[in-house]
């Protein structure tokens, strides 16, 4: 809602000299969201006067333009001579002339200067030069004949200096979508009287107006019509009215339309005007019938829905109630008789129609937030008055008033409720005063009063504790005790509420999972990885780039109905696509040696999911309903993604560097598992986007928890990453859940250690981890530790073979081991590998 | 410089002759003192204290002396040997120290050289600030609560008093999950975690919920469709707006210290009543841009204040929908955008830096914020 300060001043006696910014500050403190204050004409200084064109001489120029060399009467003895580039004026027209010494908006200083062979002593102004914006004439401003005396100060006349407050009206404050509503707040804020623009004398008879039948009283509880005949459709809207519309963000169209818009801005009541000559028969307000169509004012033909509330006449639909009128009955340049509609529609009915037709109009925005149901008669009167005054119409005394609206009921609550909500000592009489200031009627001492629910201590309140408060007609949002408390507290002042830190009962600190997540992140940072964030949106192109097969489960995604981009309609099922894109961006920016990670949820659809229910909010949903809410959601485990590119160890003075390869990725995965005390089992698998021969699957207790390894060369290529870039993806929730809940200390032996090395030749395809497991199994309890310390392939042992060298450490808890014992254990260990993998001991 | 005495020819010493013993001793002491390095000292030791040295030979002869001369000779030789041993040990310690010093001097390195193990990486500042906020409230005894990002519409809206056709619901710019009627959305705020907390816990409830939320905004310098919020909820007996203010004051001091100020101003949210907006003074212009066209501020739109978050007394209708007795309990809630917090707190000027994943952005922060 855009509110020119000059308009506001008409209804509120603001302190002289107060600026828009200062008023805005006050309104902000009162709870209005003043987004900006535009200072129209800021920096403008005169002389800027009304002039009359005495003569002009067109002079074609070499550049193809034709200028006019004009003489003007600006109220001085001598005519003022100026050069003008526009041609939309004639001799005798009143124009706006800026004289030397003036400064136009934007710091444009005016002086007499030589141009096109003349000395131009000033300039005739266009709308945009005056800071009013483009008026569409492509020329200078031409005033109406007789609009002002020659020599009049045009700054004052045109209202060029004005502050405009732009207010984002919150959904509960529909009444502030009007000058009237904002004026009410300003009056309260400044503690001055409101001159209510709706306080008009009604001249209508209350009956006998244009015939109206309302078939759906719930959707349309008030419908008022007035008729004005004999208006001059060509009558121009006066400049002040046009000016206010423009400053409020609307475009002047014609007197009939401008007046209805003006009254809507002024009072907040949307008005629709019909050309009486184009109406046929009774106006009926009813729901649409399937298949009905209407061409609306914007020349769009709209299919109507059975839920749409319509205004109809004998010809059929002539408007979607409260949203937009129809083209067939709209006021045109030939309209002389106008039927004015001012009605009250149910907010939800209008909200639904507006959304259904994707049509948000000035009217629907107001009706959705509910309009004061007492307004229609006054608003219709105001429109009629203005049409009579400005366009020479005659107001018919006959009036149609359909009004079934229920007046608001009083709400009873403890007199000190606001103080209880605020935790501040607000005296009861002050509370009552604030409630009255917002328009409430407050009654005390009603023995029959019963405390409304939704307030602490309501059940124990006696009638003597209560006040009964009836909200004003324009505040349908005031219905619960806390709604009234808010009004009191905002006028009491949030700043006056004390600051008290509440004392919580002792807590448990972070959960185990929360602590483990932090430790994992810290460990990754310690290993040189940098955390990044990215959006969770993916599309088919991502899976294609990663080489994910068509039947892969990761392609089954949770999809958005309204994604930001049609190319990325899905929620991620894996972190790698967005992480690879992040890597790509970093590499593109020169960071070729990259080690990044991200933790984020992934979204895995459930095969059998049902829609989430919408249980009543009147009580806690049943446990079954709550379960159904949870079951409707996809599984959303927390994943960790890692991408390593370029060098893990750079080349330097110490020697050659090491590229970040599959082993680094696997080691990152192992380290993360180790952080939470888990030792995963590894095996080679083939899975996109990894290299088919260089991908490790990690599992814990038989459950796969992730993968790590080198990326497929095609994937590196697709994302512009260095070859041999590597990646990890782990299900952190599963991993963390596998961690021990507590650790018991084990005693350790102080007897000497016995060291034995063993080298085994096995087939190249045999996994080192399996050989190690076999050694562990065979060595028995005396084995304290085992470590693979060498891997050899080459001629000495033949093709298709590899030699694995392990360092075994033996120790007993209760004695020094003898050579015989150690040798036996070593032999037993080797024996298992011989039996299982046909291993051959390598000697020497 | 005297070299090792290679030509030393031991002369037999008669232990009974004091002057011979003394001469021999002095020759040895001189040799030890003159030994320039460990090798020379070793040779001198062999010559003067070795098995075939005069003093050793003399010592051996003591036993053959007549008994009346043994004692005196024994004392004489013993004292000479002690003097030699002491001198040797003293010289050895000096030469060893000199030797070590020379060795270490040759091993000097340039400690400013880099090494090949990876440098420390960095956390993303949004994670760090989430954790910091969590820690502030954990220290007050609050629990850190979490919830899913694809959320039931009922929990995101209805339970929080957003009525189905109310404009407030449309204002949330919601991502809806396909198909229409799935009843699920990408949560538009962390507030459904409030509802979940109330459905699963019994008062007193003190929870802080950091998390990622979604709105259909386009990415620009001050908006992102995916962003982080932190939300606090308290439900207990006797909770008031004053407790909310006290908590926010504590929060501000914990996060920002002195300097930047916040203000509460009345506003509207369906789930709180009364509701207020929490604003913070613009961190870039600190208000200098207000009414000053020569110094426009892109960050606050020359308003001087940046919207930080919302707060209020929990609407009793929300408590009712979550099964909490409104006659007995009241509560408050507040929520802030963490990106915004980071912007004015750490001087991040462009929201896009936070979401693009450029490692240089995270690396400025390291592990600290």
Short mmCIF file of N, CA and C in Angstrom, two decimals, chain B residues 158-303:
data_model
loop_
_atom_site.label_atom_id
_atom_site.label_comp_id
_atom_site.label_asym_id
_atom_site.label_seq_id
_atom_site.Cartn_x
_atom_site.Cartn_y
_atom_site.Cartn_z
N UNK B 158 -0.75 -26.10 8.84
CA UNK B 158 -2.01 -26.17 9.61
C UNK B 158 -1.77 -26.15 11.11
N UNK B 159 -0.83 -26.97 11.56
CA UNK B 159 -0.58 -27.04 13.00
C UNK B 159 -0.10 -25.70 13.53
N UNK B 160 0.44 -24.87 12.63
CA UNK B 160 0.98 -23.58 13.04
C UNK B 160 -0.01 -22.45 12.78
N UNK B 161 -1.29 -22.82 12.64
CA UNK B 161 -2.36 -21.82 12.52
C UNK B 161 -2.33 -21.07 11.19
N UNK B 162 -1.72 -21.69 10.16
CA UNK B 162 -1.87 -21.15 8.81
C UNK B 162 -3.12 -21.81 8.24
N UNK B 163 -4.19 -21.05 8.10
CA UNK B 163 -5.40 -21.67 7.58
C UNK B 163 -5.27 -21.87 6.07
N UNK B 164 -5.99 -22.89 5.57
CA UNK B 164 -5.77 -23.32 4.19
C UNK B 164 -5.82 -22.20 3.15
N UNK B 165 -6.76 -21.27 3.24
CA UNK B 165 -6.86 -20.26 2.19
C UNK B 165 -6.41 -18.88 2.66
N UNK B 166 -5.71 -18.87 3.78
CA UNK B 166 -5.29 -17.57 4.32
C UNK B 166 -4.12 -17.03 3.50
N UNK B 167 -4.12 -15.71 3.25
CA UNK B 167 -3.01 -15.13 2.46
C UNK B 167 -1.63 -15.45 3.03
N UNK B 168 -1.55 -15.59 4.37
CA UNK B 168 -0.25 -15.89 4.97
C UNK B 168 0.35 -17.16 4.38
N UNK B 169 -0.52 -18.10 4.06
CA UNK B 169 -0.03 -19.36 3.52
C UNK B 169 0.53 -19.17 2.10
N UNK B 170 -0.14 -18.29 1.35
CA UNK B 170 0.33 -18.03 -0.02
C UNK B 170 1.64 -17.26 0.01
N UNK B 171 1.83 -16.47 1.07
CA UNK B 171 3.02 -15.63 1.13
C UNK B 171 4.29 -16.43 1.36
N UNK B 172 4.16 -17.69 1.65
CA UNK B 172 5.34 -18.47 2.00
C UNK B 172 6.12 -18.97 0.79
N UNK B 173 5.61 -18.76 -0.42
CA UNK B 173 6.34 -19.16 -1.62
C UNK B 173 6.85 -20.59 -1.52
N UNK B 174 5.89 -21.48 -1.42
CA UNK B 174 6.20 -22.87 -1.07
C UNK B 174 6.57 -23.73 -2.28
N UNK B 175 7.55 -24.58 -2.09
CA UNK B 175 7.80 -25.67 -3.05
C UNK B 175 6.88 -26.83 -2.67
N UNK B 176 6.03 -27.23 -3.58
CA UNK B 176 5.14 -28.35 -3.31
C UNK B 176 5.72 -29.62 -3.91
N UNK B 177 5.51 -30.72 -3.19
CA UNK B 177 6.00 -31.99 -3.68
C UNK B 177 4.94 -32.61 -4.59
N UNK B 178 5.40 -33.12 -5.72
CA UNK B 178 4.54 -33.77 -6.69
C UNK B 178 4.09 -35.12 -6.12
N UNK B 179 2.94 -35.64 -6.40
CA UNK B 179 1.85 -34.98 -7.11
C UNK B 179 1.08 -34.04 -6.19
N UNK B 180 0.34 -33.12 -6.82
CA UNK B 180 -0.52 -32.24 -6.04
C UNK B 180 -1.40 -33.12 -5.15
N UNK B 181 -1.56 -32.74 -3.93
CA UNK B 181 -2.36 -33.58 -3.03
C UNK B 181 -1.52 -34.58 -2.26
N UNK B 182 -0.20 -34.52 -2.44
CA UNK B 182 0.66 -35.42 -1.65
C UNK B 182 0.65 -34.98 -0.20
N UNK B 183 0.22 -33.73 0.03
CA UNK B 183 0.20 -33.23 1.41
C UNK B 183 1.59 -32.98 1.96
N UNK B 184 2.59 -32.91 1.06
CA UNK B 184 3.96 -32.68 1.53
C UNK B 184 4.58 -31.53 0.76
N UNK B 185 5.48 -30.84 1.44
CA UNK B 185 6.14 -29.66 0.88
C UNK B 185 7.60 -29.66 1.32
N UNK B 186 8.41 -28.80 0.69
CA UNK B 186 9.72 -28.53 1.28
C UNK B 186 9.46 -27.52 2.39
N UNK B 187 9.90 -27.83 3.59
CA UNK B 187 9.53 -26.95 4.69
C UNK B 187 9.96 -25.52 4.39
N UNK B 188 9.05 -24.59 4.66
CA UNK B 188 9.31 -23.18 4.34
C UNK B 188 9.96 -22.46 5.50
N UNK B 189 10.02 -23.14 6.62
CA UNK B 189 10.63 -22.58 7.82
C UNK B 189 10.96 -23.74 8.75
N UNK B 190 11.70 -23.46 9.81
CA UNK B 190 12.02 -24.54 10.75
C UNK B 190 10.89 -24.74 11.76
N UNK B 191 9.83 -23.96 11.61
CA UNK B 191 8.73 -24.05 12.58
C UNK B 191 8.05 -25.42 12.70
N UNK B 192 7.99 -26.23 11.62
CA UNK B 192 7.41 -27.56 11.86
C UNK B 192 8.16 -28.36 12.93
N UNK B 193 9.41 -28.02 13.13
CA UNK B 193 10.15 -28.71 14.21
C UNK B 193 9.54 -28.34 15.56
N UNK B 194 9.02 -27.12 15.65
CA UNK B 194 8.26 -26.72 16.86
C UNK B 194 7.10 -27.67 17.07
N UNK B 195 6.32 -27.83 16.00
CA UNK B 195 5.13 -28.69 16.10
C UNK B 195 5.55 -30.11 16.49
N UNK B 196 6.60 -30.60 15.84
CA UNK B 196 7.07 -31.95 16.16
C UNK B 196 7.52 -32.04 17.62
N UNK B 197 8.20 -31.00 18.07
CA UNK B 197 8.67 -31.02 19.46
C UNK B 197 7.49 -31.08 20.42
N UNK B 198 6.45 -30.31 20.11
CA UNK B 198 5.30 -30.29 21.02
C UNK B 198 4.51 -31.59 20.95
N UNK B 199 4.52 -32.22 19.78
CA UNK B 199 3.79 -33.49 19.65
C UNK B 199 4.51 -34.63 20.35
N UNK B 200 5.84 -34.51 20.46
CA UNK B 200 6.61 -35.64 20.99
C UNK B 200 7.14 -35.42 22.40
N UNK B 201 7.09 -34.18 22.89
CA UNK B 201 7.60 -33.91 24.24
C UNK B 201 6.48 -33.37 25.10
N UNK B 202 6.72 -33.38 26.38
CA UNK B 202 5.78 -32.77 27.31
C UNK B 202 6.44 -31.52 27.90
N UNK B 203 5.65 -30.48 28.18
CA UNK B 203 6.26 -29.30 28.80
C UNK B 203 6.89 -29.67 30.15
N UNK B 204 7.90 -28.96 30.61
CA UNK B 204 8.54 -27.82 29.94
C UNK B 204 9.35 -28.22 28.71
N UNK B 205 9.18 -27.42 27.65
CA UNK B 205 9.90 -27.66 26.40
C UNK B 205 10.81 -26.45 26.16
N UNK B 206 12.08 -26.72 26.01
CA UNK B 206 13.05 -25.67 25.65
C UNK B 206 13.90 -26.23 24.52
N UNK B 207 13.60 -25.84 23.29
CA UNK B 207 14.36 -26.40 22.17
C UNK B 207 14.84 -25.30 21.23
N UNK B 208 15.98 -25.58 20.60
CA UNK B 208 16.52 -24.71 19.55
C UNK B 208 16.66 -25.59 18.32
N UNK B 209 16.21 -25.11 17.17
CA UNK B 209 16.19 -25.94 15.96
C UNK B 209 16.87 -25.21 14.81
N UNK B 210 18.14 -25.49 14.53
CA UNK B 210 18.74 -24.95 13.32
C UNK B 210 18.41 -25.87 12.15
N UNK B 211 18.28 -25.31 10.96
CA UNK B 211 18.01 -26.19 9.83
C UNK B 211 17.86 -25.46 8.52
N UNK B 212 17.82 -26.29 7.46
CA UNK B 212 17.75 -25.75 6.10
C UNK B 212 16.28 -25.67 5.68
N UNK B 213 15.91 -24.56 5.05
CA UNK B 213 14.52 -24.35 4.62
C UNK B 213 14.50 -23.84 3.18
N UNK B 214 13.30 -23.81 2.61
CA UNK B 214 13.17 -23.59 1.17
C UNK B 214 12.03 -22.63 0.83
N UNK B 215 12.27 -21.69 -0.04
CA UNK B 215 11.22 -20.84 -0.59
C UNK B 215 11.53 -20.60 -2.07
N UNK B 216 10.49 -20.38 -2.85
CA UNK B 216 10.70 -20.26 -4.29
C UNK B 216 11.20 -18.87 -4.69
N UNK B 217 12.24 -18.40 -4.02
CA UNK B 217 12.87 -17.13 -4.38
C UNK B 217 13.98 -17.39 -5.39
N UNK B 218 14.22 -16.40 -6.23
CA UNK B 218 15.39 -16.50 -7.11
C UNK B 218 16.62 -16.06 -6.31
N UNK B 219 17.75 -16.65 -6.69
CA UNK B 219 19.01 -16.30 -6.01
C UNK B 219 19.47 -14.90 -6.42
N UNK B 220 19.70 -14.04 -5.45
CA UNK B 220 20.36 -12.77 -5.72
C UNK B 220 21.20 -12.39 -4.50
N UNK B 221 21.61 -11.13 -4.42
CA UNK B 221 22.55 -10.75 -3.36
C UNK B 221 21.98 -10.93 -1.96
N UNK B 222 20.64 -10.89 -1.85
CA UNK B 222 20.04 -10.97 -0.51
C UNK B 222 19.00 -12.07 -0.38
N UNK B 223 18.79 -12.85 -1.44
CA UNK B 223 17.80 -13.93 -1.36
C UNK B 223 18.41 -15.22 -1.90
N UNK B 224 17.99 -16.31 -1.32
CA UNK B 224 18.34 -17.61 -1.87
C UNK B 224 17.18 -18.55 -1.61
N UNK B 225 16.88 -19.41 -2.59
CA UNK B 225 15.73 -20.30 -2.40
C UNK B 225 15.99 -21.37 -1.33
N UNK B 226 17.24 -21.59 -1.02
CA UNK B 226 17.59 -22.59 -0.01
C UNK B 226 18.41 -21.88 1.05
N UNK B 227 17.92 -21.85 2.26
CA UNK B 227 18.65 -21.10 3.26
C UNK B 227 18.50 -21.73 4.64
N UNK B 228 19.21 -21.18 5.59
CA UNK B 228 19.26 -21.78 6.92
C UNK B 228 18.60 -20.87 7.92
N UNK B 229 17.81 -21.48 8.78
CA UNK B 229 17.16 -20.74 9.85
C UNK B 229 17.53 -21.39 11.17
N UNK B 230 17.35 -20.60 12.21
CA UNK B 230 17.38 -21.21 13.53
C UNK B 230 16.15 -20.73 14.25
N UNK B 231 15.54 -21.65 14.95
CA UNK B 231 14.28 -21.33 15.58
C UNK B 231 14.31 -21.83 17.02
N UNK B 232 13.79 -21.01 17.91
CA UNK B 232 13.73 -21.41 19.31
C UNK B 232 12.29 -21.53 19.77
N UNK B 233 12.04 -22.44 20.67
CA UNK B 233 10.68 -22.61 21.20
C UNK B 233 10.78 -22.91 22.70
N UNK B 234 9.94 -22.21 23.45
CA UNK B 234 9.80 -22.52 24.87
C UNK B 234 8.32 -22.67 25.18
N UNK B 235 7.96 -23.75 25.83
CA UNK B 235 6.60 -23.91 26.35
C UNK B 235 6.72 -24.33 27.81
N UNK B 236 6.17 -23.52 28.67
CA UNK B 236 6.30 -23.80 30.10
C UNK B 236 5.20 -23.04 30.82
N UNK B 237 5.09 -23.25 32.09
CA UNK B 237 4.12 -22.48 32.86
C UNK B 237 4.64 -21.06 33.05
N UNK B 238 3.75 -20.08 32.88
CA UNK B 238 4.10 -18.70 33.20
C UNK B 238 5.02 -18.01 32.22
N UNK B 239 5.14 -18.54 31.01
CA UNK B 239 6.03 -17.91 30.02
C UNK B 239 5.36 -16.66 29.43
N UNK B 240 6.15 -15.58 29.31
CA UNK B 240 5.63 -14.30 28.85
C UNK B 240 6.52 -13.71 27.76
N UNK B 241 6.04 -12.60 27.22
CA UNK B 241 6.82 -11.85 26.24
C UNK B 241 8.14 -11.37 26.86
N UNK B 242 8.12 -11.08 28.14
CA UNK B 242 9.34 -10.64 28.82
C UNK B 242 10.41 -11.73 28.75
N UNK B 243 10.00 -12.98 28.86
CA UNK B 243 10.96 -14.09 28.75
C UNK B 243 11.53 -14.16 27.34
N UNK B 244 10.69 -13.86 26.36
CA UNK B 244 11.18 -13.82 24.98
C UNK B 244 12.24 -12.73 24.84
N UNK B 245 11.95 -11.56 25.35
CA UNK B 245 12.92 -10.47 25.26
C UNK B 245 14.21 -10.83 25.98
N UNK B 246 14.09 -11.43 27.15
CA UNK B 246 15.28 -11.82 27.91
C UNK B 246 16.13 -12.80 27.12
N UNK B 247 15.45 -13.74 26.45
CA UNK B 247 16.17 -14.75 25.69
C UNK B 247 16.86 -14.11 24.48
N UNK B 248 16.15 -13.22 23.79
CA UNK B 248 16.75 -12.57 22.63
C UNK B 248 17.94 -11.70 23.05
N UNK B 249 17.79 -11.03 24.17
CA UNK B 249 18.91 -10.22 24.66
C UNK B 249 20.13 -11.09 24.92
N UNK B 250 19.89 -12.21 25.56
CA UNK B 250 21.00 -13.12 25.85
C UNK B 250 21.63 -13.62 24.55
N UNK B 251 20.78 -13.93 23.59
CA UNK B 251 21.22 -14.43 22.29
C UNK B 251 22.09 -13.38 21.59
N UNK B 252 21.61 -12.14 21.56
CA UNK B 252 22.34 -11.07 20.89
C UNK B 252 23.71 -10.87 21.54
N UNK B 253 23.73 -10.85 22.84
CA UNK B 253 25.01 -10.64 23.53
C UNK B 253 25.95 -11.81 23.23
N UNK B 254 25.41 -13.02 23.23
CA UNK B 254 26.26 -14.20 22.98
C UNK B 254 26.83 -14.20 21.57
N UNK B 255 26.05 -13.70 20.62
CA UNK B 255 26.47 -13.78 19.22
C UNK B 255 27.26 -12.57 18.75
N UNK B 256 26.92 -11.40 19.27
CA UNK B 256 27.49 -10.19 18.68
C UNK B 256 28.26 -9.33 19.67
N UNK B 257 28.11 -9.59 20.94
CA UNK B 257 28.72 -8.71 21.91
C UNK B 257 28.04 -7.36 21.84
N UNK B 258 28.80 -6.34 22.09
CA UNK B 258 28.21 -4.99 22.10
C UNK B 258 28.26 -4.40 20.69
N UNK B 259 27.59 -3.30 20.50
CA UNK B 259 27.77 -2.56 19.24
C UNK B 259 26.53 -2.50 18.39
N UNK B 260 26.20 -3.64 17.74
CA UNK B 260 25.03 -3.65 16.88
C UNK B 260 23.78 -3.80 17.75
N UNK B 261 22.72 -3.10 17.35
CA UNK B 261 21.53 -3.17 18.18
C UNK B 261 20.37 -3.85 17.46
N UNK B 262 19.45 -4.34 18.23
CA UNK B 262 18.25 -4.97 17.70
C UNK B 262 17.04 -4.19 18.18
N UNK B 263 15.97 -4.30 17.41
CA UNK B 263 14.72 -3.71 17.91
C UNK B 263 13.59 -4.70 17.66
N UNK B 264 12.61 -4.67 18.53
CA UNK B 264 11.40 -5.47 18.34
C UNK B 264 10.30 -4.52 17.89
N UNK B 265 9.61 -4.94 16.84
CA UNK B 265 8.45 -4.13 16.46
C UNK B 265 7.31 -5.07 16.10
N UNK B 266 6.10 -4.64 16.42
CA UNK B 266 4.95 -5.53 16.23
C UNK B 266 4.82 -5.98 14.78
N UNK B 267 4.42 -7.19 14.58
CA UNK B 267 4.24 -7.72 13.23
C UNK B 267 3.21 -8.83 13.29
N UNK B 268 3.09 -9.58 12.22
CA UNK B 268 2.10 -10.64 12.19
C UNK B 268 2.74 -11.94 11.75
N UNK B 269 2.52 -12.98 12.51
CA UNK B 269 2.80 -14.35 12.09
C UNK B 269 1.65 -15.19 12.60
N UNK B 270 1.19 -16.14 11.80
CA UNK B 270 0.03 -16.91 12.23
C UNK B 270 0.29 -17.71 13.51
N UNK B 271 1.55 -18.13 13.72
CA UNK B 271 1.83 -19.05 14.82
C UNK B 271 2.20 -18.35 16.11
N UNK B 272 2.30 -17.03 16.07
CA UNK B 272 2.54 -16.31 17.32
C UNK B 272 1.55 -15.16 17.44
N UNK B 273 1.21 -14.83 18.67
CA UNK B 273 0.27 -13.74 18.95
C UNK B 273 0.45 -13.35 20.41
N UNK B 274 0.97 -12.20 20.73
CA UNK B 274 1.49 -11.17 19.83
C UNK B 274 2.75 -11.63 19.08
N UNK B 275 2.98 -10.95 17.94
CA UNK B 275 4.14 -11.24 17.10
C UNK B 275 4.98 -9.98 16.97
N UNK B 276 6.26 -10.18 16.75
CA UNK B 276 7.14 -9.03 16.54
C UNK B 276 8.22 -9.41 15.55
N UNK B 277 8.74 -8.39 14.90
CA UNK B 277 9.86 -8.55 14.01
C UNK B 277 11.11 -8.16 14.80
N UNK B 278 12.18 -8.91 14.60
CA UNK B 278 13.45 -8.52 15.22
C UNK B 278 14.31 -7.93 14.11
N UNK B 279 14.69 -6.68 14.24
CA UNK B 279 15.55 -6.03 13.25
C UNK B 279 16.92 -5.77 13.85
N UNK B 280 17.92 -5.75 12.97
CA UNK B 280 19.25 -5.37 13.42
C UNK B 280 19.77 -4.21 12.60
N UNK B 281 20.49 -3.37 13.21
CA UNK B 281 21.04 -2.22 12.51
C UNK B 281 21.95 -2.69 11.38
N UNK B 282 21.82 -2.04 10.21
CA UNK B 282 22.58 -2.46 9.02
C UNK B 282 24.07 -2.48 9.32
N UNK B 283 24.71 -3.62 8.99
CA UNK B 283 26.12 -3.77 9.34
C UNK B 283 27.05 -3.05 8.37
N UNK B 284 26.55 -2.69 7.20
CA UNK B 284 27.42 -2.03 6.22
C UNK B 284 27.42 -0.52 6.46
N UNK B 285 26.23 0.08 6.41
CA UNK B 285 26.20 1.55 6.51
C UNK B 285 25.92 2.01 7.94
N UNK B 286 25.49 1.11 8.76
CA UNK B 286 25.13 1.43 10.16
C UNK B 286 24.20 2.64 10.23
N UNK B 287 23.35 2.72 9.23
CA UNK B 287 22.34 3.78 9.25
C UNK B 287 22.77 5.04 8.52
N UNK B 288 24.04 5.08 8.08
CA UNK B 288 24.54 6.31 7.46
C UNK B 288 23.87 6.58 6.11
N UNK B 289 23.29 5.54 5.51
CA UNK B 289 22.69 5.73 4.19
C UNK B 289 21.29 6.32 4.26
N UNK B 290 20.71 6.32 5.45
CA UNK B 290 19.32 6.75 5.57
C UNK B 290 19.22 8.24 5.25
N UNK B 291 18.40 8.56 4.25
CA UNK B 291 18.21 9.95 3.85
C UNK B 291 19.46 10.57 3.27
N UNK B 292 20.38 9.74 2.80
CA UNK B 292 21.65 10.25 2.28
C UNK B 292 21.89 9.63 0.91
N UNK B 293 21.34 10.29 -0.16
CA UNK B 293 21.42 9.68 -1.50
C UNK B 293 22.85 9.56 -2.01
N UNK B 294 23.78 10.32 -1.42
CA UNK B 294 25.17 10.22 -1.85
C UNK B 294 25.83 8.94 -1.36
N UNK B 295 25.21 8.34 -0.39
CA UNK B 295 25.80 7.10 0.16
C UNK B 295 24.76 6.00 0.22
N UNK B 296 24.24 5.60 -0.94
CA UNK B 296 23.20 4.56 -0.91
C UNK B 296 23.79 3.24 -0.40
N UNK B 297 22.96 2.45 0.25
CA UNK B 297 23.43 1.17 0.77
C UNK B 297 22.65 0.05 0.11
N UNK B 298 23.37 -0.78 -0.59
CA UNK B 298 22.76 -1.87 -1.34
C UNK B 298 22.19 -2.92 -0.38
N UNK B 299 22.85 -3.10 0.72
CA UNK B 299 22.49 -4.20 1.61
C UNK B 299 21.15 -3.97 2.31
N UNK B 300 20.94 -2.75 2.81
CA UNK B 300 19.70 -2.50 3.53
C UNK B 300 18.73 -1.66 2.72
N UNK B 301 19.07 -1.40 1.43
CA UNK B 301 18.19 -0.56 0.64
C UNK B 301 18.06 0.82 1.26
N UNK B 302 19.13 1.28 1.87
CA UNK B 302 19.18 2.60 2.52
C UNK B 302 18.10 2.76 3.58
N UNK B 303 17.73 1.66 4.19
CA UNK B 303 16.73 1.72 5.26
C UNK B 303 17.39 1.79 6.64
#
